[in-house]
PDB file of C-alpha atoms in Angstrom:
ATOM      1  CA  MET X   1     112.561 -26.210   5.207  1.00 95.00           C
ATOM      2  CA  THR X   2     111.059 -22.729   5.120  1.00 96.00           C
ATOM      3  CA  ILE X   3     108.069 -21.929   2.918  1.00 96.00           C
ATOM      4  CA  ALA X   4     110.332 -19.947   0.571  1.00 96.00           C
ATOM      5  CA  GLN X   5     112.635 -22.944   0.133  1.00 96.00           C
ATOM      6  CA  TYR X   6     109.716 -25.221  -0.760  1.00 95.00           C
ATOM      7  CA  ILE X   7     108.232 -22.738  -3.229  1.00 96.00           C
ATOM      8  CA  GLU X   8     111.595 -22.057  -4.875  1.00 95.00           C
ATOM      9  CA  LEU X   9     112.121 -25.807  -5.196  1.00 93.00           C
ATOM     10  CA  PHE X  10     108.820 -26.366  -6.990  1.00 92.00           C
ATOM     11  CA  ALA X  11     108.710 -23.106  -8.983  1.00 91.00           C
ATOM     12  CA  GLY X  12     112.021 -24.033 -10.600  1.00 87.00           C
ATOM     13  CA  ASP X  13     112.611 -22.129 -13.824  1.00 87.00           C
ATOM     14  CA  SER X  14     109.088 -20.689 -14.057  1.00 90.00           C
ATOM     15  CA  GLY X  15     110.500 -17.165 -13.727  1.00 91.00           C
ATOM     16  CA  PHE X  16     108.639 -16.512 -10.468  1.00 94.00           C
ATOM     17  CA  VAL X  17     110.669 -15.516  -7.413  1.00 94.00           C
ATOM     18  CA  ILE X  18     109.689 -14.832  -3.823  1.00 96.00           C
ATOM     19  CA  GLY X  19     108.498 -11.271  -3.232  1.00 95.00           C
ATOM     20  CA  TYR X  20     107.116 -10.333   0.167  1.00 95.00           C
ATOM     21  CA  ASN X  21     107.469 -13.040   2.823  1.00 96.00           C
ATOM     22  CA  GLU X  22     105.767 -12.510   6.182  1.00 96.00           C
ATOM     23  CA  ILE X  23     106.849 -15.886   7.666  1.00 95.00           C
ATOM     24  CA  PRO X  24     110.531 -16.187   6.641  1.00 95.00           C
ATOM     25  CA  ASP X  25     111.689 -18.179   9.687  1.00 95.00           C
ATOM     26  CA  LEU X  26     108.854 -20.731  10.057  1.00 93.00           C
ATOM     27  CA  THR X  27     109.836 -24.276   9.022  1.00 94.00           C
ATOM     28  CA  ARG X  28     107.850 -27.440   8.315  1.00 92.00           C
ATOM     29  CA  THR X  29     108.655 -31.027   7.343  1.00 92.00           C
ATOM     30  CA  LEU X  30     106.251 -31.841   4.506  1.00 89.00           C
ATOM     31  CA  LYS X  31     105.595 -34.999   2.543  1.00 84.00           C
ATOM     32  CA  TRP X  32     103.550 -35.834  -0.562  1.00 79.00           C
ATOM     33  CA  ASP X  33     102.626 -39.354  -1.617  1.00 72.00           C
ATOM     34  CA  SER X  34     102.080 -38.635  -5.313  1.00 67.00           C
ATOM     35  CA  ASP X  35     103.948 -36.869  -8.097  1.00 69.00           C
ATOM     36  CA  ASP X  36     101.006 -36.045 -10.367  1.00 65.00           C
ATOM     37  CA  SER X  37     100.320 -32.547  -9.000  1.00 72.00           C
ATOM     38  CA  SER X  38     100.890 -29.459 -11.100  1.00 86.00           C
ATOM     39  CA  ILE X  39     103.417 -26.871  -9.940  1.00 89.00           C
ATOM     40  CA  LEU X  40     100.623 -24.504  -8.907  1.00 90.00           C
ATOM     41  CA  THR X  41      98.771 -27.224  -6.981  1.00 89.00           C
ATOM     42  CA  ARG X  42     101.936 -28.187  -5.126  1.00 91.00           C
ATOM     43  CA  ILE X  43     102.787 -24.566  -4.249  1.00 94.00           C
ATOM     44  CA  LEU X  44      99.255 -23.926  -2.976  1.00 91.00           C
ATOM     45  CA  SER X  45      99.504 -27.131  -0.921  1.00 90.00           C
ATOM     46  CA  VAL X  46     102.692 -25.789   0.667  1.00 94.00           C
ATOM     47  CA  ALA X  47     100.929 -22.529   1.554  1.00 93.00           C
ATOM     48  CA  THR X  48      98.007 -24.415   3.117  1.00 91.00           C
ATOM     49  CA  GLN X  49     100.308 -26.492   5.312  1.00 90.00           C
ATOM     50  CA  PHE X  50     102.124 -23.357   6.454  1.00 93.00           C
ATOM     51  CA  GLY X  51      98.811 -21.570   7.154  1.00 91.00           C
ATOM     52  CA  ALA X  52      99.748 -18.848   4.658  1.00 94.00           C
ATOM     53  CA  GLU X  53      98.083 -17.207   1.652  1.00 93.00           C
ATOM     54  CA  LEU X  54      99.743 -16.441  -1.664  1.00 93.00           C
ATOM     55  CA  SER X  55      99.310 -13.744  -4.267  1.00 90.00           C
ATOM     56  CA  PHE X  56     100.993 -13.481  -7.662  1.00 91.00           C
ATOM     57  CA  ARG X  57     102.331 -10.117  -8.765  1.00 90.00           C
ATOM     58  CA  PHE X  58     103.842  -8.792 -11.984  1.00 93.00           C
ATOM     59  CA  GLU X  59     106.163  -5.835 -12.474  1.00 93.00           C
ATOM     60  CA  VAL X  60     105.719  -4.253 -15.882  1.00 92.00           C
ATOM     61  CA  GLY X  61     108.039  -1.859 -17.692  1.00 92.00           C
ATOM     62  CA  GLY X  62     106.596  -0.413 -20.887  1.00 90.00           C
ATOM     63  CA  LEU X  63     105.096  -3.395 -22.700  1.00 89.00           C
ATOM     64  CA  SER X  64     107.338  -5.994 -21.047  1.00 92.00           C
ATOM     65  CA  VAL X  65     107.027  -8.042 -17.871  1.00 92.00           C
ATOM     66  CA  ILE X  66     110.283  -7.443 -16.010  1.00 93.00           C
ATOM     67  CA  GLY X  67     109.476  -9.253 -12.780  1.00 94.00           C
ATOM     68  CA  LYS X  68     107.180 -12.078 -11.586  1.00 95.00           C
ATOM     69  CA  TYR X  69     106.705 -12.472  -7.833  1.00 96.00           C
ATOM     70  CA  ILE X  70     104.993 -14.797  -5.382  1.00 96.00           C
ATOM     71  CA  ASP X  71     104.065 -12.886  -2.223  1.00 95.00           C
ATOM     72  CA  ILE X  72     103.648 -14.889   0.984  1.00 96.00           C
ATOM     73  CA  ARG X  73     101.195 -13.361   3.440  1.00 93.00           C
ATOM     74  CA  LYS X  74      99.814 -14.441   6.798  1.00 92.00           C
ATOM     75  CA  ASN X  75      96.458 -13.161   5.590  1.00 90.00           C
ATOM     76  CA  ILE X  76      95.426 -11.330   2.431  1.00 90.00           C
ATOM     77  CA  GLY X  77      92.956  -8.490   2.748  1.00 89.00           C
ATOM     78  CA  GLY X  78      91.329  -6.937   5.776  1.00 90.00           C
ATOM     79  CA  ASN X  79      88.036  -6.058   7.399  1.00 91.00           C
ATOM     80  CA  HIS X  80      86.995  -2.454   6.855  1.00 90.00           C
ATOM     81  CA  GLY X  81      83.408  -2.852   8.021  1.00 92.00           C
ATOM     82  CA  VAL X  82      81.887  -2.841   4.510  1.00 92.00           C
ATOM     83  CA  TYR X  83      78.165  -3.729   4.519  1.00 94.00           C
ATOM     84  CA  LEU X  84      76.354  -4.555   1.277  1.00 92.00           C
ATOM     85  CA  ARG X  85      72.553  -4.391   1.591  1.00 92.00           C
ATOM     86  CA  VAL X  86      69.803  -5.725  -0.648  1.00 92.00           C
ATOM     87  CA  ASP X  87      67.965  -2.933  -2.527  1.00 90.00           C
ATOM     88  CA  THR X  88      70.945  -0.620  -2.020  1.00 90.00           C
ATOM     89  CA  ASP X  89      74.191  -2.366  -2.944  1.00 89.00           C
ATOM     90  CA  LEU X  90      72.770  -5.801  -3.832  1.00 89.00           C
ATOM     91  CA  ASN X  91      69.958  -6.642  -6.226  1.00 87.00           C
ATOM     92  CA  LYS X  92      69.240  -9.990  -4.559  1.00 88.00           C
ATOM     93  CA  ILE X  93      70.667 -12.971  -2.662  1.00 88.00           C
ATOM     94  CA  VAL X  94      69.534 -16.411  -3.850  1.00 87.00           C
ATOM     95  CA  THR X  95      69.994 -19.289  -1.393  1.00 86.00           C
ATOM     96  CA  THR X  96      70.377 -22.886  -2.625  1.00 88.00           C
ATOM     97  CA  THR X  97      71.101 -26.120  -0.762  1.00 89.00           C
ATOM     98  CA  ASP X  98      72.842 -29.250  -2.021  1.00 89.00           C
ATOM     99  CA  ILE X  99      72.705 -32.698  -0.403  1.00 92.00           C
ATOM    100  CA  ALA X 100      74.802 -34.499  -3.041  1.00 91.00           C
ATOM    101  CA  ASP X 101      77.697 -35.072  -0.630  1.00 93.00           C
ATOM    102  CA  LEU X 102      75.656 -35.391   2.563  1.00 96.00           C
ATOM    103  CA  CYS X 103      76.376 -38.365   4.817  1.00 96.00           C
ATOM    104  CA  THR X 104      75.890 -39.367   8.453  1.00 96.00           C
ATOM    105  CA  ALA X 105      78.710 -41.951   8.620  1.00 97.00           C
ATOM    106  CA  ILE X 106      82.090 -42.452   6.963  1.00 98.00           C
ATOM    107  CA  ALA X 107      84.144 -45.636   6.513  1.00 97.00           C
ATOM    108  CA  GLY X 108      87.667 -44.357   6.016  1.00 96.00           C
ATOM    109  CA  THR X 109      90.612 -46.133   4.430  1.00 95.00           C
ATOM    110  CA  GLY X 110      94.125 -44.717   4.684  1.00 93.00           C
ATOM    111  CA  GLY X 111      97.426 -45.360   2.999  1.00 90.00           C
ATOM    112  CA  THR X 112      99.609 -48.453   3.301  1.00 90.00           C
ATOM    113  CA  PRO X 113     102.276 -48.061   6.008  1.00 86.00           C
ATOM    114  CA  GLU X 114     105.837 -49.051   5.237  1.00 84.00           C
ATOM    115  CA  GLY X 115     106.323 -52.780   5.769  1.00 85.00           C
ATOM    116  CA  SER X 116     102.611 -53.566   5.403  1.00 86.00           C
ATOM    117  CA  ASN X 117     100.651 -54.990   2.485  1.00 89.00           C
ATOM    118  CA  ASP X 118      97.276 -53.534   3.430  1.00 91.00           C
ATOM    119  CA  PRO X 119      95.967 -49.980   3.831  1.00 93.00           C
ATOM    120  CA  ILE X 120      94.931 -48.948   7.313  1.00 95.00           C
ATOM    121  CA  THR X 121      91.345 -48.562   8.530  1.00 96.00           C
ATOM    122  CA  LEU X 122      89.832 -47.545  11.857  1.00 97.00           C
ATOM    123  CA  LYS X 123      88.872 -51.122  12.778  1.00 96.00           C
ATOM    124  CA  GLY X 124      90.070 -51.863  16.291  1.00 94.00           C
ATOM    125  CA  TYR X 125      90.956 -48.243  17.005  1.00 96.00           C
ATOM    126  CA  HIS X 126      89.588 -46.984  20.321  1.00 95.00           C
ATOM    127  CA  TRP X 127      88.351 -43.400  20.427  1.00 96.00           C
ATOM    128  CA  ILE X 128      85.646 -41.621  22.436  1.00 96.00           C
ATOM    129  CA  ASP X 129      84.393 -38.233  21.310  1.00 96.00           C
ATOM    130  CA  PRO X 130      85.037 -35.784  24.187  1.00 95.00           C
ATOM    131  CA  ASN X 131      81.908 -33.881  23.113  1.00 94.00           C
ATOM    132  CA  GLY X 132      79.786 -37.042  23.024  1.00 95.00           C
ATOM    133  CA  ARG X 133      78.402 -36.579  19.512  1.00 96.00           C
ATOM    134  CA  TYR X 134      80.334 -38.922  17.220  1.00 97.00           C
ATOM    135  CA  VAL X 135      80.637 -42.681  17.721  1.00 97.00           C
ATOM    136  CA  LEU X 136      83.422 -44.885  16.318  1.00 97.00           C
ATOM    137  CA  GLY X 137      82.167 -48.448  15.879  1.00 96.00           C
ATOM    138  CA  ASP X 138      84.141 -51.680  16.124  1.00 95.00           C
ATOM    139  CA  ASP X 139      83.730 -51.950  12.345  1.00 96.00           C
ATOM    140  CA  GLY X 140      85.839 -48.803  11.885  1.00 97.00           C
ATOM    141  CA  VAL X 141      82.919 -46.626  10.748  1.00 97.00           C
ATOM    142  CA  LEU X 142      82.563 -43.182  12.334  1.00 98.00           C
ATOM    143  CA  ARG X 143      78.888 -42.276  12.824  1.00 97.00           C
ATOM    144  CA  ASP X 144      76.915 -39.158  13.722  1.00 97.00           C
ATOM    145  CA  PRO X 145      73.758 -40.182  15.625  1.00 95.00           C
ATOM    146  CA  VAL X 146      72.600 -36.554  15.810  1.00 95.00           C
ATOM    147  CA  ALA X 147      72.540 -36.124  12.015  1.00 95.00           C
ATOM    148  CA  LEU X 148      70.919 -39.571  11.730  1.00 94.00           C
ATOM    149  CA  ARG X 149      67.780 -38.238  13.442  1.00 91.00           C
ATOM    150  CA  THR X 150      67.246 -35.914  10.482  1.00 92.00           C
ATOM    151  CA  TRP X 151      68.562 -37.960   7.568  1.00 93.00           C
ATOM    152  CA  SER X 152      67.906 -41.639   8.356  1.00 90.00           C
ATOM    153  CA  ARG X 153      66.175 -43.534   5.555  1.00 83.00           C
ATOM    154  CA  LEU X 154      63.849 -45.003   8.209  1.00 86.00           C
ATOM    155  CA  LEU X 155      62.616 -41.629   9.456  1.00 84.00           C
ATOM    156  CA  SER X 156      58.797 -41.516   9.464  1.00 85.00           C
ATOM    157  CA  ASN X 157      55.853 -40.455  11.604  1.00 85.00           C
ATOM    158  CA  SER X 158      55.850 -43.895  13.210  1.00 84.00           C
ATOM    159  CA  ASN X 159      59.635 -43.845  13.708  1.00 81.00           C
ATOM    160  CA  PRO X 160      60.520 -40.225  14.602  1.00 82.00           C
ATOM    161  CA  ASP X 161      63.824 -41.121  16.327  1.00 82.00           C
ATOM    162  CA  PRO X 162      65.549 -43.772  14.170  1.00 81.00           C
ATOM    163  CA  LYS X 163      68.686 -45.498  15.448  1.00 81.00           C
ATOM    164  CA  ASP X 164      69.853 -47.031  12.178  1.00 86.00           C
ATOM    165  CA  ALA X 165      69.998 -46.640   8.384  1.00 90.00           C
ATOM    166  CA  HIS X 166      72.916 -44.222   8.194  1.00 94.00           C
ATOM    167  CA  ILE X 167      73.920 -42.582   4.925  1.00 94.00           C
ATOM    168  CA  THR X 168      77.417 -44.100   4.852  1.00 96.00           C
ATOM    169  CA  ARG X 169      80.156 -43.073   2.465  1.00 96.00           C
ATOM    170  CA  THR X 170      83.467 -44.798   1.835  1.00 96.00           C
ATOM    171  CA  LYS X 171      86.385 -42.398   1.546  1.00 95.00           C
ATOM    172  CA  THR X 172      90.104 -42.857   0.932  1.00 93.00           C
ATOM    173  CA  TYR X 173      92.786 -40.756   2.604  1.00 91.00           C
ATOM    174  CA  GLU X 174      96.580 -40.527   2.591  1.00 86.00           C
ATOM    175  CA  ALA X 175      96.964 -41.012   6.378  1.00 88.00           C
ATOM    176  CA  THR X 176      99.294 -43.845   7.420  1.00 88.00           C
ATOM    177  CA  THR X 177      98.373 -43.948  11.124  1.00 93.00           C
ATOM    178  CA  GLN X 178      94.974 -44.580  12.658  1.00 95.00           C
ATOM    179  CA  ALA X 179      95.212 -41.383  14.712  1.00 94.00           C
ATOM    180  CA  THR X 180      95.657 -39.157  11.651  1.00 93.00           C
ATOM    181  CA  LEU X 181      93.079 -41.181   9.705  1.00 95.00           C
ATOM    182  CA  LEU X 182      90.534 -40.549  12.453  1.00 96.00           C
ATOM    183  CA  GLN X 183      91.126 -36.799  12.284  1.00 95.00           C
ATOM    184  CA  SER X 184      90.658 -36.814   8.501  1.00 94.00           C
ATOM    185  CA  VAL X 185      87.419 -38.818   8.740  1.00 97.00           C
ATOM    186  CA  LEU X 186      86.119 -36.637  11.593  1.00 97.00           C
ATOM    187  CA  SER X 187      86.856 -33.458   9.641  1.00 95.00           C
ATOM    188  CA  ASP X 188      84.913 -34.732   6.620  1.00 96.00           C
ATOM    189  CA  LEU X 189      81.978 -35.959   8.702  1.00 97.00           C
ATOM    190  CA  GLU X 190      81.694 -32.552  10.366  1.00 96.00           C
ATOM    191  CA  LYS X 191      81.706 -30.981   6.903  1.00 95.00           C
ATOM    192  CA  PHE X 192      79.212 -33.288   5.188  1.00 96.00           C
ATOM    193  CA  ASN X 193      76.717 -34.162   7.963  1.00 96.00           C
ATOM    194  CA  HIS X 194      74.467 -31.299   6.842  1.00 95.00           C
ATOM    195  CA  PRO X 195      73.421 -29.859   3.468  1.00 93.00           C
ATOM    196  CA  ALA X 196      75.855 -27.517   1.752  1.00 89.00           C
ATOM    197  CA  VAL X 197      74.368 -24.024   1.518  1.00 86.00           C
ATOM    198  CA  ASN X 198      75.334 -21.752  -1.367  1.00 83.00           C
ATOM    199  CA  TYR X 199      74.459 -18.120  -1.960  1.00 85.00           C
ATOM    200  CA  GLU X 200      74.309 -16.401  -5.331  1.00 83.00           C
ATOM    201  CA  VAL X 201      74.711 -12.670  -4.865  1.00 84.00           C
ATOM    202  CA  ASP X 202      73.759 -10.153  -7.563  1.00 85.00           C
ATOM    203  CA  ILE X 203      75.883  -7.101  -6.731  1.00 85.00           C
ATOM    204  CA  ALA X 204      74.586  -3.736  -7.909  1.00 86.00           C
ATOM    205  CA  LYS X 205      77.634  -1.780  -6.797  1.00 85.00           C
ATOM    206  CA  LEU X 206      80.837  -2.638  -4.994  1.00 85.00           C
ATOM    207  CA  PRO X 207      82.816   0.063  -3.177  1.00 87.00           C
ATOM    208  CA  ASP X 208      86.095   0.999  -4.846  1.00 84.00           C
ATOM    209  CA  ASN X 209      88.070   0.299  -1.659  1.00 86.00           C
ATOM    210  CA  VAL X 210      87.165  -3.421  -1.592  1.00 90.00           C
ATOM    211  CA  SER X 211      90.095  -5.673  -2.536  1.00 89.00           C
ATOM    212  CA  ILE X 212      90.771  -9.386  -2.895  1.00 88.00           C
ATOM    213  CA  GLY X 213      90.906 -11.061   0.511  1.00 90.00           C
ATOM    214  CA  ASP X 214      88.732  -8.446   2.225  1.00 93.00           C
ATOM    215  CA  THR X 215      85.824  -9.473   4.421  1.00 94.00           C
ATOM    216  CA  VAL X 216      82.458  -7.914   3.579  1.00 93.00           C
ATOM    217  CA  TYR X 217      79.018  -8.296   5.131  1.00 95.00           C
ATOM    218  CA  LEU X 218      75.881  -9.091   3.111  1.00 93.00           C
ATOM    219  CA  VAL X 219      72.508  -8.106   4.527  1.00 93.00           C
ATOM    220  CA  ASP X 220      68.963  -8.990   3.445  1.00 92.00           C
ATOM    221  CA  GLU X 221      66.833  -7.615   6.254  1.00 91.00           C
ATOM    222  CA  ASP X 222      63.539  -8.779   4.741  1.00 90.00           C
ATOM    223  CA  GLU X 223      64.745 -12.392   4.820  1.00 88.00           C
ATOM    224  CA  GLN X 224      66.681 -11.917   8.086  1.00 92.00           C
ATOM    225  CA  LEU X 225      69.789 -13.128   6.260  1.00 90.00           C
ATOM    226  CA  PHE X 226      73.165 -11.869   7.478  1.00 93.00           C
ATOM    227  CA  LEU X 227      76.360 -13.259   5.930  1.00 91.00           C
ATOM    228  CA  SER X 228      80.052 -12.561   6.131  1.00 93.00           C
ATOM    229  CA  ALA X 229      82.181 -13.388   3.092  1.00 91.00           C
ATOM    230  CA  ARG X 230      85.684 -12.946   1.732  1.00 90.00           C
ATOM    231  CA  VAL X 231      86.362 -11.537  -1.707  1.00 89.00           C
ATOM    232  CA  LEU X 232      88.038 -14.404  -3.579  1.00 85.00           C
ATOM    233  CA  GLU X 233      88.236 -12.890  -7.057  1.00 84.00           C
ATOM    234  CA  LEU X 234      87.607  -9.576  -8.792  1.00 84.00           C
ATOM    235  CA  THR X 235      87.289  -9.347 -12.582  1.00 84.00           C
ATOM    236  CA  TYR X 236      86.877  -6.091 -14.482  1.00 81.00           C
ATOM    237  CA  SER X 237      85.895  -5.482 -18.097  1.00 82.00           C
ATOM    238  CA  TYR X 238      87.063  -1.983 -18.928  1.00 83.00           C
ATOM    239  CA  SER X 239      85.427  -2.087 -22.367  1.00 86.00           C
ATOM    240  CA  ASN X 240      82.002  -2.955 -20.916  1.00 81.00           C
ATOM    241  CA  GLU X 241      82.558  -0.916 -17.751  1.00 77.00           C
ATOM    242  CA  SER X 242      81.398  -3.839 -15.652  1.00 76.00           C
ATOM    243  CA  GLY X 243      82.836  -6.238 -13.109  1.00 77.00           C
ATOM    244  CA  THR X 244      82.142  -9.418 -11.215  1.00 80.00           C
ATOM    245  CA  ALA X 245      83.147 -10.470  -7.724  1.00 82.00           C
ATOM    246  CA  THR X 246      83.457 -14.019  -6.415  1.00 83.00           C
ATOM    247  CA  LEU X 247      82.724 -14.284  -2.697  1.00 84.00           C
ATOM    248  CA  GLY X 248      83.256 -17.252  -0.380  1.00 82.00           C
TER     249      GLY X 248
END
C-alpha cells in the first residue's frame, strides 16, 4: 500500500487526515509482529520504513480546531547556513560520553520462522565482512576485533593488543532469516562499538528564521569543536519570553 493508505488505516477515527504528501505513489509491503504499539508509534514506524518524515498541523478558526492534518514530507527543514558560535550565539557546549551500551560483540537471536519451534541465530551462517573489520564466529557471535583493542577487559601494559575478552551483549530482534538478522546485528554493533557522545548546548540566541528540521552548525573554536545538528523541537514560553531548542 501507499504511505497514505497505511496512515489512514492506523489513524482511524482520530480526526487526523492526510495533508501534504510528497510521496503519493510510493508503495511498500510492511509487516509488524506485535499489536501492542500505540497509534502514534505505528504511524511513525510507517514513516521510517518509507524514508519519510511527518509533521502534525492544526487549522484553527476562532477558538475551534477545524482541521487536523498529518503532512508527509521527504525531508522537513532545510540548510540555510546558520552558524551558532560560543560567546556569540551560544553560552557553552558541554560534552559528555556514555559507555552504558558499549559492546565489542553481539550474540543475536531472531524471531521464530513459520513451521519452526526455535528462534533463529547466526550459528552456521557464513559471512565475510567485505571491509575486513567484523568477524562472524561459528558460535553465531559477531565480533569487532578493532574495538576489542581499546575495550578488552585484558588490556594492560603487558598485554597492549588483546585478542580476547570481548564485551558481549545478547540482543533479540524480529528478523526471521539469518541474512536479515545479520544486518540487524551488524547495524547495532556499528552503533555501540564506541562510547555514545552527547552535547548539551546552552543557546544564548537563536535566529528567528530557524525552524524544526533545519540543520545548524555549532562552533566552539577554543575547543576546536565543530558540530552539525538538526532542530528536533522548539518550545516557546510567551509569558516568560524565553524558548528552548532540542538539537540532535
